Short mmCIF file of C-alpha atoms and ligand atoms in Angstrom, two decimals:
data_model
loop_
_atom_site.label_atom_id
_atom_site.label_comp_id
_atom_site.label_asym_id
_atom_site.label_seq_id
_atom_site.Cartn_x
_atom_site.Cartn_y
_atom_site.Cartn_z
CA MET A 536 -24.32 18.47 -3.25
CA SER A 537 -24.73 20.09 0.15
CA LEU A 538 -21.79 20.23 2.52
CA GLN A 539 -23.59 17.91 4.94
CA GLN A 540 -24.04 15.30 2.24
CA PHE A 541 -20.46 15.68 1.13
CA ILE A 542 -19.21 15.18 4.68
CA ASN A 543 -21.43 12.16 5.17
CA GLU A 544 -19.89 10.54 2.15
CA ALA A 545 -16.37 11.73 2.87
CA ILE A 546 -16.09 10.67 6.50
CA SER A 547 -16.01 6.99 7.30
CA PRO A 548 -19.01 6.17 9.52
CA TRP A 549 -16.88 4.58 12.25
CA LEU A 550 -14.95 7.85 12.74
CA LYS A 551 -18.10 9.46 14.10
CA GLU A 552 -18.72 6.80 16.74
CA GLU A 553 -18.12 7.54 20.39
CA ALA A 554 -15.56 5.23 21.94
CA GLU A 555 -13.37 4.65 24.93
CA ASP A 556 -10.73 7.32 25.61
CA ASN A 557 -11.50 8.97 22.30
CA ASP A 558 -10.82 12.42 23.69
CA ILE A 559 -7.16 11.44 23.23
CA VAL A 560 -6.99 8.28 21.14
CA LEU A 561 -8.87 9.03 17.93
CA SER A 562 -8.52 5.65 16.28
CA SER A 563 -6.85 2.25 16.42
CA ARG A 564 -5.56 0.28 13.47
CA ILE A 565 -4.26 -3.24 12.89
CA ARG A 566 -2.50 -4.09 9.65
CA LEU A 567 -1.55 -7.63 8.66
CA ALA A 568 0.79 -8.38 5.75
CA ARG A 569 0.24 -11.69 3.96
CA ASN A 570 1.40 -13.32 0.74
CA PHE A 571 0.41 -16.21 -1.50
CA LYS A 572 2.83 -19.11 -1.17
CA GLU A 573 2.76 -20.05 -4.84
CA TYR A 574 3.41 -16.65 -6.40
CA PRO A 575 6.44 -14.33 -6.31
CA PHE A 576 5.84 -11.11 -4.35
CA PRO A 577 4.55 -8.05 -6.27
CA ILE A 578 8.06 -6.54 -6.39
CA VAL A 579 9.14 -9.24 -8.90
CA ALA A 580 5.90 -10.84 -10.11
CA ASP A 581 4.75 -10.16 -13.66
CA GLU A 582 1.37 -8.70 -14.50
CA LYS A 583 -0.19 -12.05 -15.33
CA THR A 584 0.69 -13.47 -11.93
CA LEU A 585 -0.70 -10.47 -10.11
CA GLU A 586 -3.89 -10.76 -12.13
CA LYS A 587 -4.25 -14.31 -10.80
CA VAL A 588 -3.99 -12.91 -7.28
CA LEU A 589 -6.67 -10.41 -8.14
CA ASP A 590 -8.89 -13.14 -9.60
CA VAL A 591 -8.88 -15.06 -6.32
CA PHE A 592 -10.33 -12.00 -4.61
CA ALA A 593 -12.84 -11.33 -7.37
CA ASP A 594 -13.99 -14.98 -7.33
CA HIS A 595 -14.12 -15.69 -3.62
CA PHE A 596 -14.32 -12.53 -1.57
CA ALA A 597 -15.86 -9.67 -3.52
CA GLU A 598 -19.54 -9.07 -2.71
CA HIS A 599 -19.19 -11.35 0.31
CA SER A 600 -19.57 -10.33 3.86
CA LEU A 601 -17.95 -11.56 7.02
CA GLY A 602 -20.13 -11.70 10.11
CA LYS A 603 -21.94 -8.50 11.00
CA ASN A 604 -19.80 -6.63 8.56
CA ALA A 605 -21.43 -5.10 5.55
CA ASN A 606 -20.59 -6.12 2.03
CA LEU A 607 -17.03 -6.03 0.80
CA GLU A 608 -16.62 -4.26 -2.49
CA LEU A 609 -13.67 -4.91 -4.78
CA VAL A 610 -12.33 -1.59 -6.00
CA ARG A 611 -9.82 -1.86 -8.84
CA MET A 612 -7.31 0.94 -9.31
CA SER A 613 -7.84 0.66 -13.06
CA GLN A 614 -11.46 1.76 -12.65
CA LEU A 615 -10.76 4.88 -10.62
CA GLU A 616 -10.08 8.47 -11.63
CA PRO A 617 -6.87 9.96 -10.18
CA ILE A 618 -8.92 12.22 -7.90
CA GLU A 619 -10.92 9.26 -6.57
CA LYS A 620 -7.72 7.42 -5.75
CA ARG A 621 -6.35 10.48 -3.99
CA VAL A 622 -9.48 10.65 -1.85
CA LEU A 623 -9.09 6.98 -0.86
CA VAL A 624 -5.48 7.73 0.10
CA GLU A 625 -6.56 10.71 2.21
CA LYS A 626 -9.10 8.50 3.95
CA HIS A 627 -6.20 6.07 4.66
CA LEU A 628 -8.13 3.30 2.94
CA ILE A 629 -5.37 2.71 0.41
CA SER A 630 -1.68 3.62 0.26
CA PRO A 631 -0.16 5.89 -2.39
CA SER A 632 1.87 2.93 -3.68
CA LEU A 633 -1.30 0.95 -4.25
CA ALA A 634 -2.85 3.92 -6.04
CA GLU A 635 0.12 3.86 -8.41
CA ASN A 636 -0.36 0.20 -9.26
CA GLN A 637 -2.75 1.15 -12.04
CA LYS A 638 -2.98 -2.30 -13.61
CA THR A 639 -3.23 -4.89 -10.87
CA GLY A 640 -3.79 -2.90 -7.69
CA ALA A 641 -7.13 -3.26 -5.93
CA ALA A 642 -8.73 -3.05 -2.53
CA LEU A 643 -11.54 -4.90 -0.86
CA ILE A 644 -13.34 -2.23 1.13
CA SER A 645 -16.24 -2.75 3.52
CA GLU A 646 -19.29 -0.54 3.37
CA ASP A 647 -18.58 0.90 6.82
CA GLU A 648 -14.95 1.49 5.75
CA GLN A 649 -13.52 -0.23 8.80
CA VAL A 650 -12.01 -2.93 6.63
CA SER A 651 -9.72 -2.39 3.69
CA VAL A 652 -7.76 -5.28 2.21
CA MET A 653 -5.16 -3.92 -0.17
CA ILE A 654 -4.27 -6.30 -2.99
CA ASN A 655 -0.93 -6.28 -4.80
CA GLU A 656 0.67 -3.57 -2.74
CA GLU A 657 4.18 -4.33 -1.45
CA ASP A 658 2.75 -7.67 -0.34
CA HIS A 659 -0.02 -9.58 -2.11
CA ILE A 660 -2.33 -8.85 0.80
CA ARG A 661 -2.45 -6.08 3.37
CA ILE A 662 -5.40 -6.42 5.73
CA GLN A 663 -6.24 -3.13 7.44
CA LEU A 664 -8.75 -2.79 10.22
CA TYR A 665 -9.83 0.44 11.87
CA GLN A 666 -11.70 0.97 15.13
CA PRO A 667 -12.74 4.27 16.68
CA GLY A 668 -10.98 5.28 19.91
CA PHE A 669 -8.65 3.02 21.88
CA GLN A 670 -9.71 -0.47 20.82
CA LEU A 671 -6.61 -2.34 19.73
CA GLU A 672 -7.77 -5.73 21.00
CA GLY A 673 -11.08 -5.44 19.23
CA ALA A 674 -9.25 -4.48 16.04
CA LEU A 675 -6.83 -7.40 16.38
CA ASP A 676 -9.64 -9.85 17.02
CA TYR A 677 -11.51 -8.66 13.96
CA ALA A 678 -8.41 -8.58 11.74
CA SER A 679 -7.52 -12.10 12.80
CA LYS A 680 -11.00 -13.37 11.87
CA LEU A 681 -10.65 -11.75 8.47
CA ASP A 682 -7.24 -13.35 8.14
CA ASP A 683 -8.70 -16.81 8.92
CA TRP A 684 -11.45 -16.22 6.41
CA LEU A 685 -8.99 -15.37 3.64
CA GLU A 686 -6.86 -18.37 4.56
CA GLU A 687 -9.75 -20.70 3.81
CA LYS A 688 -9.10 -20.02 0.13
CA ILE A 689 -5.49 -18.82 0.08
CA SER A 690 -2.35 -20.77 0.96
CA TYR A 691 -0.18 -18.28 2.79
CA ALA A 692 3.58 -18.00 2.55
CA PHE A 693 4.45 -19.14 6.07
CA ASP A 694 7.49 -20.67 7.70
CA GLU A 695 7.70 -22.43 11.04
CA ASN A 696 10.70 -20.37 12.13
CA ARG A 697 10.16 -17.05 10.39
CA GLY A 698 6.39 -16.83 10.53
CA TYR A 699 4.43 -15.00 7.84
CA LEU A 700 6.85 -14.25 5.02
CA THR A 701 6.70 -10.69 3.75
CA SER A 702 8.48 -8.80 1.04
CA CYS A 703 10.18 -6.45 3.50
CA PRO A 704 12.24 -7.95 6.34
CA THR A 705 10.79 -5.32 8.69
CA ASN A 706 7.37 -7.03 8.52
CA VAL A 707 8.31 -10.71 8.80
CA GLY A 708 6.93 -12.85 11.63
CA THR A 709 3.50 -11.63 12.61
CA GLY A 710 3.32 -9.28 9.61
CA MET A 711 1.48 -7.02 12.01
CA ARG A 712 1.63 -3.31 12.52
CA ALA A 713 -0.60 -2.10 15.34
CA SER A 714 -1.07 1.62 15.68
CA VAL A 715 -3.09 4.31 17.37
CA MET A 716 -3.70 7.90 16.34
CA MET A 717 -3.41 10.23 19.34
CA HIS A 718 -4.23 13.89 19.87
CA LEU A 719 -1.61 15.25 22.31
CA PRO A 720 -1.93 19.05 22.36
CA ALA A 721 -1.09 19.57 26.03
CA LEU A 722 2.11 17.51 25.82
CA VAL A 723 3.14 19.63 22.83
CA ILE A 724 2.22 22.96 24.49
CA THR A 725 4.18 22.01 27.60
CA GLN A 726 7.09 20.89 25.38
CA GLN A 727 7.19 17.37 26.72
CA MET A 728 6.93 15.56 23.37
CA ASN A 729 10.59 16.10 22.59
CA GLN A 730 11.58 13.98 25.56
CA ILE A 731 8.78 11.48 25.19
CA ILE A 732 9.49 10.51 21.59
CA PRO A 733 13.03 9.16 22.14
CA ALA A 734 11.89 7.36 25.29
CA ILE A 735 9.15 5.60 23.35
CA ASN A 736 11.55 4.73 20.54
CA GLN A 737 13.73 2.95 23.07
CA LEU A 738 10.81 0.66 23.84
CA GLY A 739 10.73 -0.58 20.25
CA LEU A 740 7.82 1.65 19.27
CA VAL A 741 7.69 4.33 16.60
CA VAL A 742 6.16 7.78 17.07
CA ARG A 743 5.56 10.13 14.23
CA GLY A 744 3.31 12.93 13.14
CA ILE A 745 0.40 11.84 11.01
CA TYR A 746 0.32 14.98 8.92
CA GLY A 747 3.80 16.32 9.61
CA GLU A 748 7.22 15.47 10.93
CA GLY A 749 8.52 14.63 14.36
CA SER A 750 7.40 16.91 17.15
CA GLU A 751 6.01 19.41 14.65
CA ALA A 752 3.14 17.08 13.88
CA LEU A 753 0.30 18.98 12.23
CA GLY A 754 -2.81 19.11 14.37
CA ASN A 755 -0.77 17.61 17.24
CA LEU A 756 -1.79 14.23 15.88
CA PHE A 757 0.67 11.40 16.45
CA GLN A 758 0.78 7.82 15.37
CA ILE A 759 2.33 5.30 17.76
CA SER A 760 3.08 1.85 16.35
CA ASN A 761 5.20 -1.24 16.94
CA GLN A 762 8.53 -1.55 15.15
CA ILE A 763 9.20 -5.20 15.94
CA THR A 764 7.15 -7.89 14.19
CA LEU A 765 9.34 -10.96 14.79
CA GLY A 766 9.77 -12.95 18.00
CA LYS A 767 6.70 -11.66 19.82
CA SER A 768 3.10 -12.78 19.65
CA GLU A 769 0.41 -10.49 18.27
CA GLU A 770 -1.16 -10.28 21.72
CA ASP A 771 2.13 -9.29 23.36
CA ILE A 772 2.82 -6.63 20.73
CA VAL A 773 -0.63 -5.15 21.30
CA GLU A 774 -0.22 -5.40 25.08
CA ASP A 775 3.13 -3.55 24.99
CA LEU A 776 1.72 -0.85 22.76
CA LYS A 777 -1.34 -0.53 24.98
CA SER A 778 0.65 0.00 28.13
CA VAL A 779 2.65 2.82 26.53
CA VAL A 780 -0.49 4.42 25.12
CA LYS A 781 -2.15 4.25 28.54
CA GLN A 782 0.79 6.10 30.06
CA LEU A 783 0.63 8.69 27.32
CA ILE A 784 -3.09 9.21 27.92
CA GLU A 785 -2.41 9.78 31.59
CA GLN A 786 0.44 12.20 30.91
CA GLU A 787 -1.67 14.14 28.43
CA ARG A 788 -4.55 14.33 30.95
CA ASN A 789 -2.19 15.55 33.66
CA ALA A 790 -0.70 18.15 31.36
CA ARG A 791 -4.21 19.40 30.47
CA GLN A 792 -5.11 19.67 34.15
CA ARG A 793 -1.93 21.55 34.96
CA LEU A 794 -2.55 23.96 32.09
CA MET A 795 -6.08 24.60 33.31
CA LYS A 796 -4.83 25.14 36.84
CA ASN A 797 -1.84 27.36 36.11
CA SER A 798 -2.73 29.22 32.95
CA ALA A 799 -6.42 28.84 32.37
CA ILE A 800 -7.00 32.30 30.91
CA GLN A 801 -4.04 32.03 28.53
CA LEU A 802 -5.26 28.63 27.38
CA GLU A 803 -8.80 29.89 26.97
CA ASP A 804 -7.50 32.86 25.00
CA LYS A 805 -5.48 30.62 22.69
CA ILE A 806 -8.43 28.33 22.08
CA PHE A 807 -10.94 31.09 21.33
CA ARG A 808 -8.50 32.96 19.08
CA SER A 809 -8.13 29.77 17.08
CA TYR A 810 -11.89 29.41 16.96
CA GLY A 811 -12.08 32.99 15.70
CA ILE A 812 -9.59 32.31 12.93
CA LEU A 813 -11.43 29.20 11.77
CA ALA A 814 -14.79 30.95 11.89
CA ASN A 815 -13.62 34.07 10.03
CA SER A 816 -10.61 33.56 7.81
CA ARG A 817 -10.92 33.76 4.04
CA ILE A 818 -7.55 32.19 3.21
CA ILE A 819 -5.97 29.49 5.35
CA GLN A 820 -3.02 27.14 4.82
CA SER A 821 -3.18 23.58 6.07
CA LYS A 822 -0.57 24.22 8.74
CA GLU A 823 -2.50 27.04 10.37
CA ALA A 824 -5.81 25.25 9.92
CA SER A 825 -4.56 22.13 11.66
CA LYS A 826 -3.10 24.14 14.55
CA CYS A 827 -6.42 25.94 15.08
CA LEU A 828 -8.43 22.73 14.71
CA SER A 829 -6.29 21.12 17.39
CA ASP A 830 -6.91 24.08 19.72
CA VAL A 831 -10.65 23.96 19.13
CA ARG A 832 -10.77 20.23 19.75
CA LEU A 833 -8.89 20.78 23.01
CA GLY A 834 -11.40 23.48 23.89
CA ILE A 835 -14.23 21.02 23.30
CA ASP A 836 -12.55 18.33 25.43
CA LEU A 837 -12.01 20.82 28.26
CA GLY A 838 -15.64 21.97 28.11
CA LEU A 839 -14.66 25.50 27.10
CA ILE A 840 -16.34 25.25 23.71
CA GLN A 841 -19.80 23.80 23.61
CA ASN A 842 -22.16 22.92 20.79
CA VAL A 843 -19.36 21.90 18.44
CA SER A 844 -19.03 18.18 17.80
CA LYS A 845 -15.90 16.41 18.95
CA THR A 846 -15.24 14.80 15.61
CA ILE A 847 -14.56 18.17 14.00
CA LEU A 848 -10.78 17.73 14.27
CA ASN A 849 -10.47 14.38 12.45
CA GLU A 850 -13.25 15.36 10.09
CA LEU A 851 -11.70 18.63 8.97
CA MET A 852 -8.12 17.31 8.99
CA ILE A 853 -9.28 14.86 6.33
CA LEU A 854 -11.69 17.15 4.48
CA THR A 855 -9.16 19.94 4.04
CA GLN A 856 -6.58 17.71 2.32
CA PRO A 857 -5.94 18.62 -1.32
CA GLY A 858 -7.85 15.65 -2.78
CA PHE A 859 -11.02 16.30 -0.85
CA LEU A 860 -10.92 20.04 -1.45
CA GLN A 861 -10.75 19.44 -5.16
CA GLN A 862 -13.46 16.86 -5.06
CA TYR A 863 -15.68 19.29 -3.19
CA ALA A 864 -14.84 22.04 -5.68
CA LYS A 865 -15.41 19.51 -8.47
CA LYS A 866 -12.27 20.76 -10.23
CA GLY A 867 -8.51 20.96 -9.94
CA LEU A 868 -7.25 23.74 -7.67
CA THR A 869 -3.92 25.57 -7.43
CA PRO A 870 -2.39 25.70 -3.94
CA GLU A 871 -3.63 29.31 -3.57
CA GLU A 872 -7.15 28.36 -4.59
CA ARG A 873 -7.02 25.47 -2.15
CA ASP A 874 -6.27 27.84 0.73
CA VAL A 875 -9.37 29.86 -0.15
CA LYS A 876 -11.52 26.75 -0.55
CA ARG A 877 -10.17 25.37 2.74
CA ALA A 878 -11.18 28.54 4.60
CA THR A 879 -14.64 28.46 3.02
CA LEU A 880 -15.20 24.81 3.83
CA ILE A 881 -14.16 25.28 7.46
CA ARG A 882 -16.46 28.31 7.88
CA GLU A 883 -19.36 26.42 6.35
CA ARG A 884 -18.67 23.43 8.53
CA LEU A 885 -18.72 25.58 11.68
CA ASN A 886 -21.96 27.17 10.50
CA LEU A 887 -23.53 23.73 10.27
CA GLU A 888 -22.93 23.42 14.02
CA GLN A 889 -24.94 26.58 14.71
CA GLU A 890 -28.00 25.36 12.87
CA MET B 310 20.29 15.91 -4.70
CA GLU B 311 17.13 17.93 -5.02
CA CYS B 312 13.62 16.62 -4.41
CA GLN B 313 12.16 15.29 -7.67
CA GLU B 314 8.71 16.55 -6.78
CA CYS B 315 9.14 20.20 -5.73
CA LYS B 316 12.65 20.60 -7.13
CA LYS B 317 13.33 23.05 -4.31
CA ARG B 318 14.23 21.29 -1.09
CA PRO B 319 16.99 18.67 -0.77
CA ALA B 320 15.87 15.06 -1.12
CA THR B 321 16.21 13.24 2.18
CA VAL B 322 13.78 10.38 1.62
CA HIS B 323 14.98 7.71 -0.79
CA PHE B 324 13.32 4.50 -1.73
CA THR B 325 12.51 2.23 -4.64
CA GLN B 326 8.95 2.11 -5.78
CA VAL B 327 8.08 -1.06 -7.65
CA VAL B 328 4.98 -1.33 -9.74
CA ASN B 329 4.41 -4.49 -11.77
CA GLY B 330 8.11 -5.19 -11.77
CA ASP B 331 9.07 -1.69 -12.98
CA LYS B 332 11.44 -0.15 -10.51
CA LYS B 333 11.33 3.57 -9.97
CA GLU B 334 13.84 5.37 -7.77
CA MET B 335 12.15 7.98 -5.60
CA HIS B 336 14.06 10.89 -4.11
CA LEU B 337 11.86 13.26 -2.16
CA CYS B 338 12.13 15.86 0.54
CA GLU B 339 10.26 14.94 3.70
CA TYR B 340 7.64 17.56 3.00
CA CYS B 341 6.73 16.13 -0.40
CA ALA B 342 6.96 12.55 0.84
CA GLN B 343 4.47 13.52 3.51
CA GLU B 344 2.30 15.45 1.10
CA MET B 345 2.18 12.49 -1.28
CA GLY B 346 1.26 10.23 1.59
CA TYR B 347 4.38 8.09 1.53
CA MET B 348 5.39 8.61 5.14
CA ASP B 349 2.43 6.67 6.42
CA TYR B 350 3.40 3.47 4.68
CA HIS B 351 7.12 3.62 4.09
CA ASP B 352 8.38 4.95 7.39
CA HIS B 353 9.65 1.61 8.54
CA ASN B 354 11.44 0.96 5.31
CA PHE B 355 13.47 4.15 5.49
CA SER B 356 15.16 3.03 8.64
CA PHE B 357 15.62 -0.40 7.16
CA HIS B 358 17.61 0.98 4.27
CA HIS B 359 19.93 2.64 6.73
CA LEU B 360 20.25 -0.60 8.61
CA LEU B 361 21.08 -2.52 5.48
CA SER B 362 23.61 -0.04 4.23
CA GLY B 363 25.26 -0.34 7.64
CA LEU B 364 25.31 -4.10 7.41
CA PHE B 365 26.38 -4.48 3.84
CA ASN B 366 28.55 -1.51 3.23
CA PHE B 367 31.33 -3.39 1.54
CA ASP B 368 32.45 -0.54 -0.65
CA SER B 369 35.48 0.00 1.51
CA GLY B 370 36.88 -3.36 0.52
CA ALA B 371 40.17 -2.59 2.21
CA SER B 372 38.66 -3.12 5.62
CA LEU B 373 37.65 -6.67 4.78
CA SER B 374 39.84 -9.69 5.33
CA GLY B 375 40.33 -12.16 2.47
CA ASN B 376 37.83 -14.58 3.96
CA GLN B 377 35.20 -11.93 4.37
CA LYS B 378 35.63 -10.83 0.78
CA GLU B 379 35.21 -14.37 -0.42
CA ALA B 380 32.15 -14.85 1.74
CA PHE B 381 30.65 -11.70 0.36
CA HIS B 382 31.42 -12.72 -3.18
CA ASN B 383 29.78 -16.10 -2.72
CA ALA B 384 26.80 -14.49 -1.12
CA SER B 385 26.35 -12.02 -3.93
CA VAL B 386 25.98 -14.75 -6.54
CA THR B 387 23.49 -16.74 -4.46
CA LYS B 388 20.32 -16.70 -6.49
CA CYS B 389 16.77 -17.66 -5.62
CA GLU B 390 15.65 -20.39 -8.01
CA LYS B 391 12.00 -19.50 -7.78
CA CYS B 392 12.08 -15.76 -8.47
CA GLY B 393 15.60 -15.07 -9.72
CA MET B 394 16.51 -12.55 -7.03
CA THR B 395 20.21 -12.54 -6.18
CA TYR B 396 21.48 -11.87 -2.70
CA GLN B 397 23.20 -8.74 -3.93
CA GLU B 398 19.95 -7.41 -5.34
CA PHE B 399 18.21 -8.24 -2.08
CA THR B 400 20.69 -6.18 -0.08
CA ARG B 401 20.30 -3.29 -2.52
CA VAL B 402 16.50 -3.26 -2.72
CA GLY B 403 15.93 -4.45 0.83
CA LYS B 404 13.02 -6.65 -0.23
CA PHE B 405 12.55 -10.39 -0.73
CA GLY B 406 11.23 -11.54 -4.12
CA CYS B 407 9.31 -14.60 -2.95
CA GLU B 408 8.91 -17.02 -0.06
CA ASN B 409 11.75 -19.16 -1.40
CA CYS B 410 14.20 -16.25 -1.01
CA TYR B 411 13.92 -16.79 2.75
CA LYS B 412 15.27 -20.33 2.32
CA THR B 413 17.86 -19.35 -0.26
CA PHE B 414 19.37 -16.54 1.82
CA ASP B 415 18.70 -18.20 5.17
CA GLN B 416 22.31 -18.30 6.35
CA HIS B 417 22.58 -14.51 6.04
CA LEU B 418 19.28 -13.57 7.60
CA ASN B 419 19.78 -13.91 11.34
CA PRO B 420 22.04 -10.85 11.69
CA ILE B 421 19.58 -8.79 9.64
CA PHE B 422 16.55 -9.90 11.64
CA ARG B 423 18.40 -9.40 14.91
CA ARG B 424 19.17 -5.84 13.91
CA VAL B 425 15.64 -5.03 12.75
CA HIS B 426 13.70 -6.93 15.40
CA SER B 427 15.64 -6.22 18.58
CA GLY B 428 17.57 -9.47 18.63
CA ASN B 429 14.70 -11.76 17.60
CA THR B 430 15.07 -14.32 14.81
CA LYS B 431 12.23 -16.76 15.45
CA HIS B 432 8.49 -16.32 15.01
CA ASP B 433 6.40 -16.59 18.14
CA GLY B 434 2.99 -15.46 16.92
CA LYS B 435 -0.02 -16.72 15.05
CA ILE B 436 0.06 -19.95 13.05
CA PRO B 437 -2.24 -20.17 10.03
CA LYS B 438 -4.94 -22.81 10.37
CA ARG B 439 -4.37 -24.73 7.14
CA VAL B 440 -0.80 -24.06 6.07
CA GLY B 441 0.39 -24.21 9.66
CA GLY B 442 -0.45 -27.92 9.74
CA ASN B 443 0.76 -29.64 12.90
CA LEU B 444 2.56 -26.58 14.22
CA HIS B 445 -0.26 -25.92 16.66
CA LEU B 446 0.18 -29.40 18.15
CA LYS B 447 3.95 -29.10 18.18
CA ARG B 448 3.82 -25.80 19.99
CA ASN B 449 1.39 -27.16 22.59
CA LEU B 450 3.64 -30.14 23.08
CA GLN B 451 6.61 -27.87 23.75
CA GLN B 452 4.62 -25.96 26.31
CA TYR B 453 3.41 -29.11 28.07
CA ARG B 454 6.96 -30.42 28.30
CA LEU B 455 8.10 -27.20 29.93
CA GLN B 456 5.23 -27.41 32.38
CA LEU B 457 6.10 -31.01 33.14
CA GLN B 458 9.66 -30.04 33.99
CA ASN B 459 8.39 -27.32 36.28
CA LEU B 460 6.09 -29.71 38.09
CA ILE B 461 8.86 -32.25 38.60
CA GLU B 462 11.16 -29.56 39.97
CA LYS B 463 8.48 -28.51 42.40
CA GLU B 464 7.97 -32.19 43.27
CA GLU B 465 4.30 -32.06 42.38
CA PHE B 466 4.32 -35.60 41.12
CA GLU B 467 0.60 -36.17 40.98
CA GLU B 468 0.13 -33.23 38.65
CA ALA B 469 3.22 -34.27 36.71
CA ALA B 470 1.75 -37.69 36.05
CA LYS B 471 -1.39 -36.09 34.63
CA MET B 472 0.71 -33.84 32.47
CA ARG B 473 2.71 -36.82 31.22
CA ASP B 474 -0.52 -38.51 30.11
CA GLN B 475 -1.55 -35.39 28.25
CA ILE B 476 1.82 -35.27 26.53
CA ARG B 477 1.53 -38.90 25.45
CA GLU B 478 -1.89 -38.24 24.02
CA LEU B 479 -0.62 -35.22 22.13
CA GLU B 480 2.37 -37.15 20.80
CA LYS B 481 0.04 -39.84 19.52
CA LYS B 482 -2.15 -37.25 17.84
CA LEU B 483 0.88 -35.67 16.24
CA SER B 484 2.32 -38.91 14.89
CA ASN B 485 -1.11 -39.86 13.50
CA ALA B 486 -1.37 -36.50 11.83
CA GLU B 487 2.10 -36.82 10.35
CA ASP B 488 1.28 -40.29 8.99
CA GLY B 489 -1.83 -38.87 7.44
CA GLU B 490 0.19 -36.16 5.78
CA SER B 491 2.64 -38.37 3.91
ZN1 ZN C 1313 10.02 18.34 -2.29
ZN1 ZN C 1314 12.81 -15.67 -4.43
#
């Protein structure tokens, strides 16, 4: 398989779409946790019960489609090779816990990969909806429609006072986790993230690195999400998150402008060195790769680097994960072999841009 | 304790993984937890475990009064009839076993929810179409009554009269619906 083909299959189509503010907000996600009223939650339910849950999805929802959305395919964990599961985890379509539920775990995944309904994870149902860029409302609207559609056939565990009942008390109420993935290189370079993170936490939101910890987030990619699910409406939760994200976008834009004004040549140097490393290295660890990818993406956003597509950061952050590297190599790789394969894949990917 | 994955770094991430009822204790360093993809989905639970251990740390029994001890003892034998989960197990695992657990442990839940959800204990979001039943009507009714009060306070009696009619209509609808239910 050519690299282009591999990428086309590996990268969810929606990730390549242009969208609002997507120089800084790469994607938006809404997750809704739901459970069947009649069955115990997966943490205590026996296999037979969880199979009944699975049957409902096989009978009523698999091979169906909702609205404009392409077909939903039911993917059972029992039918997948370990490497295939790992790839789904790296694409954030399923969680590692679901991948481990070998017997009764499954996911209903849409053809465009914007929708993934995880079945028999911590809750019976976890609806996940992705949108490119900063589109939380659109994601919520879509997720809610999906939720209504499922409810036509499923009686949800719901209580007047407590809302949607979930296995973990941190999800009760709306059962909703709204999040955005943000690229914040200038705030990291100017060392502002360390002050911003605690301030955001105080507002009941959680900030963390997507591929790393705290302020050392790999690729300067951060996920911001709501902590509170009880006592606020879905719309209010999204609104509160949105207002914080908007401020962050503005701060990041300001920081980029200041950098360009005060230290343009240093910034340009940093960006092109990173480009040089990606274009030439023969061995590269994920930490260095993600740092360089972040620099290059910043260079593209600032107009310093041309003729390289914007999506290269998210694309290569995903493609250079261990699962994908091994799938591309079509065999298991030691960590050392992975570093070589990673360097090769990145060089080839950059070459594609030149063609 | 060392990380069970790399066996090098100290384990700082602890949680219980449950698959088909089999519980597996996981002790990982943050690096491995990240590498294995756990941070993305379990981040909120980590903090919850800390919260719970803060709330239910009864190991130092000496600091408890007699009444508290008794209350704790009673609570620990409370058992959900539907799924068999005891309150003690709930505080240890940090997860409910079924929807009935919420009813069974109800008297203990407000302090937990307040702690986790910034003081909130009552749902204020979406209501499911079918299972939610008359809740939609009830919630509208509540809102109308508030509006009515406002109008009366502002002495906008004409508007208030209209609102009162709407409330009556809604009340009728609700009582019809409730008759239909039984
Ligand atoms: Zn480790
Ligand atoms: Zn129960």
